[in-house]
């Protein structure tokens, strides 16, 4: 697992880029609705949540080391992974798999679903590596050092 730790900063960068793309897609989905369907709003919330979590993980260890807690960061990563899995499944079930043709709204929903699953896979990787690093540190009686990236 030590060799996978070096990929965590890249995974954080990928999650940031995908999170920004998902934010743009879900803003487009929510914009024409006075009362947007709940799943569109949840995906928008998940995008903003992801960016806030990534800011916490990236900026707090170097600039605010006394306020950064590795366990809290790991819990936030787990919650974010669950959000992306639940939101992507719910969006795929809500919208189904129509043949869009040239419809931009339909294509945007499909893209938002695809990027949601990509974010889930990215956070799944981050969670597995960080959990293993944390458990390995606890087994030795040490504090695991945070893997900082972005």
PDB file of C-alpha atoms in Angstrom:
ATOM      1  CA  UNK A   1       0.000   0.000   0.000  1.00  0.00           C
ATOM      2  CA  UNK A   2       2.950   2.298   0.446  1.00  0.00           C
ATOM      3  CA  UNK A   3       3.370   2.447  -3.306  1.00  0.00           C
ATOM      4  CA  UNK A   4      -0.244   3.557  -3.763  1.00  0.00           C
ATOM      5  CA  UNK A   5       0.186   6.527  -1.412  1.00  0.00           C
ATOM      6  CA  UNK A   6       2.111   8.373  -4.099  1.00  0.00           C
ATOM      7  CA  UNK A   7      -1.007   8.366  -6.308  1.00  0.00           C
ATOM      8  CA  UNK A   8      -3.225  10.092  -3.737  1.00  0.00           C
ATOM      9  CA  UNK A   9      -2.252  13.658  -4.767  1.00  0.00           C
ATOM     10  CA  UNK A  10      -3.099  12.775  -8.371  1.00  0.00           C
ATOM     11  CA  UNK A  11      -6.411  11.287  -7.261  1.00  0.00           C
ATOM     12  CA  UNK A  12      -7.161  14.519  -5.386  1.00  0.00           C
ATOM     13  CA  UNK A  13      -6.404  16.536  -8.519  1.00  0.00           C
ATOM     14  CA  UNK A  14      -8.605  14.275 -10.637  1.00  0.00           C
ATOM     15  CA  UNK A  15     -11.400  14.545  -8.071  1.00  0.00           C
ATOM     16  CA  UNK A  16     -11.088  18.340  -8.119  1.00  0.00           C
ATOM     17  CA  UNK A  17     -11.340  18.509 -11.906  1.00  0.00           C
ATOM     18  CA  UNK A  18     -14.231  16.028 -12.014  1.00  0.00           C
ATOM     19  CA  UNK A  19     -15.925  17.888  -9.155  1.00  0.00           C
ATOM     20  CA  UNK A  20     -15.751  21.165 -11.064  1.00  0.00           C
ATOM     21  CA  UNK A  21     -17.114  19.484 -14.199  1.00  0.00           C
ATOM     22  CA  UNK A  22     -19.928  17.905 -12.174  1.00  0.00           C
ATOM     23  CA  UNK A  23     -20.660  21.277 -10.581  1.00  0.00           C
ATOM     24  CA  UNK A  24     -21.093  22.860 -14.001  1.00  0.00           C
ATOM     25  CA  UNK A  25     -23.263  20.010 -15.276  1.00  0.00           C
ATOM     26  CA  UNK A  26     -25.531  19.972 -12.252  1.00  0.00           C
ATOM     27  CA  UNK A  27     -25.850  23.765 -12.242  1.00  0.00           C
ATOM     28  CA  UNK A  28     -27.082  23.465 -15.826  1.00  0.00           C
ATOM     29  CA  UNK A  29     -29.548  20.748 -14.794  1.00  0.00           C
ATOM     30  CA  UNK A  30     -30.937  22.741 -11.870  1.00  0.00           C
ATOM     31  CA  UNK A  31     -31.088  26.121 -13.646  1.00  0.00           C
ATOM     32  CA  UNK A  32     -34.284  25.700 -15.754  1.00  0.00           C
ATOM     33  CA  UNK A  33     -36.338  24.404 -12.835  1.00  0.00           C
ATOM     34  CA  UNK A  34     -38.189  26.541 -10.324  1.00  0.00           C
ATOM     35  CA  UNK A  35     -38.335  23.474  -8.117  1.00  0.00           C
ATOM     36  CA  UNK A  36     -35.648  21.142  -9.365  1.00  0.00           C
ATOM     37  CA  UNK A  37     -36.122  17.409  -8.794  1.00  0.00           C
ATOM     38  CA  UNK A  38     -34.438  16.355  -5.576  1.00  0.00           C
ATOM     39  CA  UNK A  39     -31.805  14.221  -7.249  1.00  0.00           C
ATOM     40  CA  UNK A  40     -30.508  17.138  -9.344  1.00  0.00           C
ATOM     41  CA  UNK A  41     -30.249  19.248  -6.205  1.00  0.00           C
ATOM     42  CA  UNK A  42     -28.502  16.406  -4.351  1.00  0.00           C
ATOM     43  CA  UNK A  43     -25.927  16.035  -7.113  1.00  0.00           C
ATOM     44  CA  UNK A  44     -25.335  19.797  -6.978  1.00  0.00           C
ATOM     45  CA  UNK A  45     -24.915  19.545  -3.207  1.00  0.00           C
ATOM     46  CA  UNK A  46     -22.502  16.625  -3.645  1.00  0.00           C
ATOM     47  CA  UNK A  47     -20.391  18.693  -6.046  1.00  0.00           C
ATOM     48  CA  UNK A  48     -20.101  21.585  -3.611  1.00  0.00           C
ATOM     49  CA  UNK A  49     -19.506  19.151  -0.721  1.00  0.00           C
ATOM     50  CA  UNK A  50     -16.701  17.461  -2.675  1.00  0.00           C
ATOM     51  CA  UNK A  51     -14.925  20.728  -3.370  1.00  0.00           C
ATOM     52  CA  UNK A  52     -15.176  21.744   0.294  1.00  0.00           C
ATOM     53  CA  UNK A  53     -13.799  18.374   1.435  1.00  0.00           C
ATOM     54  CA  UNK A  54     -10.926  18.617  -1.035  1.00  0.00           C
ATOM     55  CA  UNK A  55     -10.142  22.135   0.181  1.00  0.00           C
ATOM     56  CA  UNK A  56     -10.050  20.820   3.765  1.00  0.00           C
ATOM     57  CA  UNK A  57      -7.786  17.920   2.812  1.00  0.00           C
ATOM     58  CA  UNK A  58      -5.462  20.065   0.696  1.00  0.00           C
ATOM     59  CA  UNK A  59      -5.152  23.293   2.659  1.00  0.00           C
ATOM     60  CA  UNK A  60      -5.528  22.417   6.316  1.00  0.00           C
ATOM     61  CA  UNK A  61      -2.478  20.137   6.798  1.00  0.00           C
ATOM     62  CA  UNK A  62       0.115  22.620   5.515  1.00  0.00           C
ATOM     63  CA  UNK A  63      -1.515  25.876   6.691  1.00  0.00           C
ATOM     64  CA  UNK A  64      -3.523  24.862   9.779  1.00  0.00           C
ATOM     65  CA  UNK A  65      -1.812  21.699  11.073  1.00  0.00           C
ATOM     66  CA  UNK A  66      -3.210  22.008  14.604  1.00  0.00           C
ATOM     67  CA  UNK A  67      -6.805  22.017  13.380  1.00  0.00           C
ATOM     68  CA  UNK A  68      -6.411  19.176  10.871  1.00  0.00           C
ATOM     69  CA  UNK A  69      -7.602  15.783  12.105  1.00  0.00           C
ATOM     70  CA  UNK A  70      -6.756  12.728  10.010  1.00  0.00           C
ATOM     71  CA  UNK A  71      -9.747  10.804  11.349  1.00  0.00           C
ATOM     72  CA  UNK A  72     -12.130  13.607  10.400  1.00  0.00           C
ATOM     73  CA  UNK A  73     -10.597  13.793   6.927  1.00  0.00           C
ATOM     74  CA  UNK A  74     -11.020  10.044   6.530  1.00  0.00           C
ATOM     75  CA  UNK A  75     -14.654  10.248   7.680  1.00  0.00           C
ATOM     76  CA  UNK A  76     -15.297  13.078   5.209  1.00  0.00           C
ATOM     77  CA  UNK A  77     -13.796  10.972   2.407  1.00  0.00           C
ATOM     78  CA  UNK A  78     -16.032   8.025   3.344  1.00  0.00           C
ATOM     79  CA  UNK A  79     -19.122  10.258   3.415  1.00  0.00           C
ATOM     80  CA  UNK A  80     -18.195  11.795   0.059  1.00  0.00           C
ATOM     81  CA  UNK A  81     -17.737   8.364  -1.504  1.00  0.00           C
ATOM     82  CA  UNK A  82     -21.165   7.290  -0.239  1.00  0.00           C
ATOM     83  CA  UNK A  83     -22.741  10.517  -1.519  1.00  0.00           C
ATOM     84  CA  UNK A  84     -21.372   9.935  -5.018  1.00  0.00           C
ATOM     85  CA  UNK A  85     -22.451   6.316  -5.112  1.00  0.00           C
ATOM     86  CA  UNK A  86     -25.964   7.064  -3.866  1.00  0.00           C
ATOM     87  CA  UNK A  87     -26.400  10.137  -6.052  1.00  0.00           C
ATOM     88  CA  UNK A  88     -25.148   8.468  -9.215  1.00  0.00           C
ATOM     89  CA  UNK A  89     -27.349   5.420  -8.718  1.00  0.00           C
ATOM     90  CA  UNK A  90     -30.378   7.605  -7.948  1.00  0.00           C
ATOM     91  CA  UNK A  91     -29.764   9.812 -10.999  1.00  0.00           C
ATOM     92  CA  UNK A  92     -29.350   6.783 -13.259  1.00  0.00           C
ATOM     93  CA  UNK A  93     -32.573   5.244 -11.927  1.00  0.00           C
ATOM     94  CA  UNK A  94     -34.511   8.539 -12.069  1.00  0.00           C
ATOM     95  CA  UNK A  95     -33.550   9.375 -15.627  1.00  0.00           C
ATOM     96  CA  UNK A  96     -33.151   5.880 -17.074  1.00  0.00           C
ATOM     97  CA  UNK A  97     -31.351   5.307 -20.347  1.00  0.00           C
ATOM     98  CA  UNK A  98     -33.211   7.093 -23.121  1.00  0.00           C
ATOM     99  CA  UNK A  99     -31.830   7.683 -26.562  1.00  0.00           C
ATOM    100  CA  UNK A 100     -31.093  11.371 -26.423  1.00  0.00           C
ATOM    101  CA  UNK A 101     -30.408  12.255 -30.000  1.00  0.00           C
ATOM    102  CA  UNK A 102     -29.298  15.872 -30.070  1.00  0.00           C
ATOM    103  CA  UNK A 103     -30.938  16.950 -26.808  1.00  0.00           C
ATOM    104  CA  UNK A 104     -28.521  18.927 -24.664  1.00  0.00           C
ATOM    105  CA  UNK A 105     -30.479  18.456 -21.430  1.00  0.00           C
ATOM    106  CA  UNK A 106     -30.608  14.691 -21.893  1.00  0.00           C
ATOM    107  CA  UNK A 107     -26.913  14.574 -22.775  1.00  0.00           C
ATOM    108  CA  UNK A 108     -26.115  16.700 -19.738  1.00  0.00           C
ATOM    109  CA  UNK A 109     -27.952  14.256 -17.453  1.00  0.00           C
ATOM    110  CA  UNK A 110     -26.020  11.361 -18.964  1.00  0.00           C
ATOM    111  CA  UNK A 111     -22.726  13.226 -18.547  1.00  0.00           C
ATOM    112  CA  UNK A 112     -23.586  14.118 -14.947  1.00  0.00           C
ATOM    113  CA  UNK A 113     -24.332  10.457 -14.246  1.00  0.00           C
ATOM    114  CA  UNK A 114     -21.063   9.343 -15.834  1.00  0.00           C
ATOM    115  CA  UNK A 115     -18.965  11.921 -13.963  1.00  0.00           C
ATOM    116  CA  UNK A 116     -20.780  11.002 -10.746  1.00  0.00           C
ATOM    117  CA  UNK A 117     -19.656   7.412 -11.150  1.00  0.00           C
ATOM    118  CA  UNK A 118     -16.125   8.546 -12.028  1.00  0.00           C
ATOM    119  CA  UNK A 119     -16.049  10.600  -8.837  1.00  0.00           C
ATOM    120  CA  UNK A 120     -17.297   7.602  -6.877  1.00  0.00           C
ATOM    121  CA  UNK A 121     -14.469   5.431  -8.269  1.00  0.00           C
ATOM    122  CA  UNK A 122     -11.927   8.167  -7.526  1.00  0.00           C
ATOM    123  CA  UNK A 123     -13.099   8.519  -3.935  1.00  0.00           C
ATOM    124  CA  UNK A 124     -13.261   4.746  -3.576  1.00  0.00           C
ATOM    125  CA  UNK A 125      -9.540   4.621  -4.407  1.00  0.00           C
ATOM    126  CA  UNK A 126      -8.779   7.491  -2.012  1.00  0.00           C
ATOM    127  CA  UNK A 127     -10.789   5.889   0.793  1.00  0.00           C
ATOM    128  CA  UNK A 128      -9.182   2.466   0.391  1.00  0.00           C
ATOM    129  CA  UNK A 129      -5.627   3.827   0.386  1.00  0.00           C
ATOM    130  CA  UNK A 130      -6.194   6.282   3.255  1.00  0.00           C
ATOM    131  CA  UNK A 131      -8.033   3.702   5.366  1.00  0.00           C
ATOM    132  CA  UNK A 132      -5.243   1.184   4.886  1.00  0.00           C
ATOM    133  CA  UNK A 133      -2.637   3.817   5.797  1.00  0.00           C
ATOM    134  CA  UNK A 134      -4.591   4.788   8.910  1.00  0.00           C
ATOM    135  CA  UNK A 135      -5.091   1.181  10.005  1.00  0.00           C
ATOM    136  CA  UNK A 136      -1.446   0.382   9.356  1.00  0.00           C
ATOM    137  CA  UNK A 137      -0.393   3.303  11.545  1.00  0.00           C
ATOM    138  CA  UNK A 138      -2.723   2.219  14.350  1.00  0.00           C
ATOM    139  CA  UNK A 139      -1.475  -1.362  14.235  1.00  0.00           C
ATOM    140  CA  UNK A 140       2.050  -0.113  14.887  1.00  0.00           C
ATOM    141  CA  UNK A 141       0.833   2.249  17.586  1.00  0.00           C
ATOM    142  CA  UNK A 142       1.747   5.263  15.474  1.00  0.00           C
ATOM    143  CA  UNK A 143      -0.259   8.089  14.079  1.00  0.00           C
ATOM    144  CA  UNK A 144      -0.656   7.807  10.362  1.00  0.00           C
ATOM    145  CA  UNK A 145       0.754  10.756   8.488  1.00  0.00           C
ATOM    146  CA  UNK A 146      -1.798  12.417   6.237  1.00  0.00           C
ATOM    147  CA  UNK A 147      -1.304  12.018   2.530  1.00  0.00           C
ATOM    148  CA  UNK A 148      -1.605  15.580   1.284  1.00  0.00           C
ATOM    149  CA  UNK A 149      -2.271  16.440  -2.299  1.00  0.00           C
ATOM    150  CA  UNK A 150      -3.882  18.847  -4.740  1.00  0.00           C
TER     151      UNK A 150
END
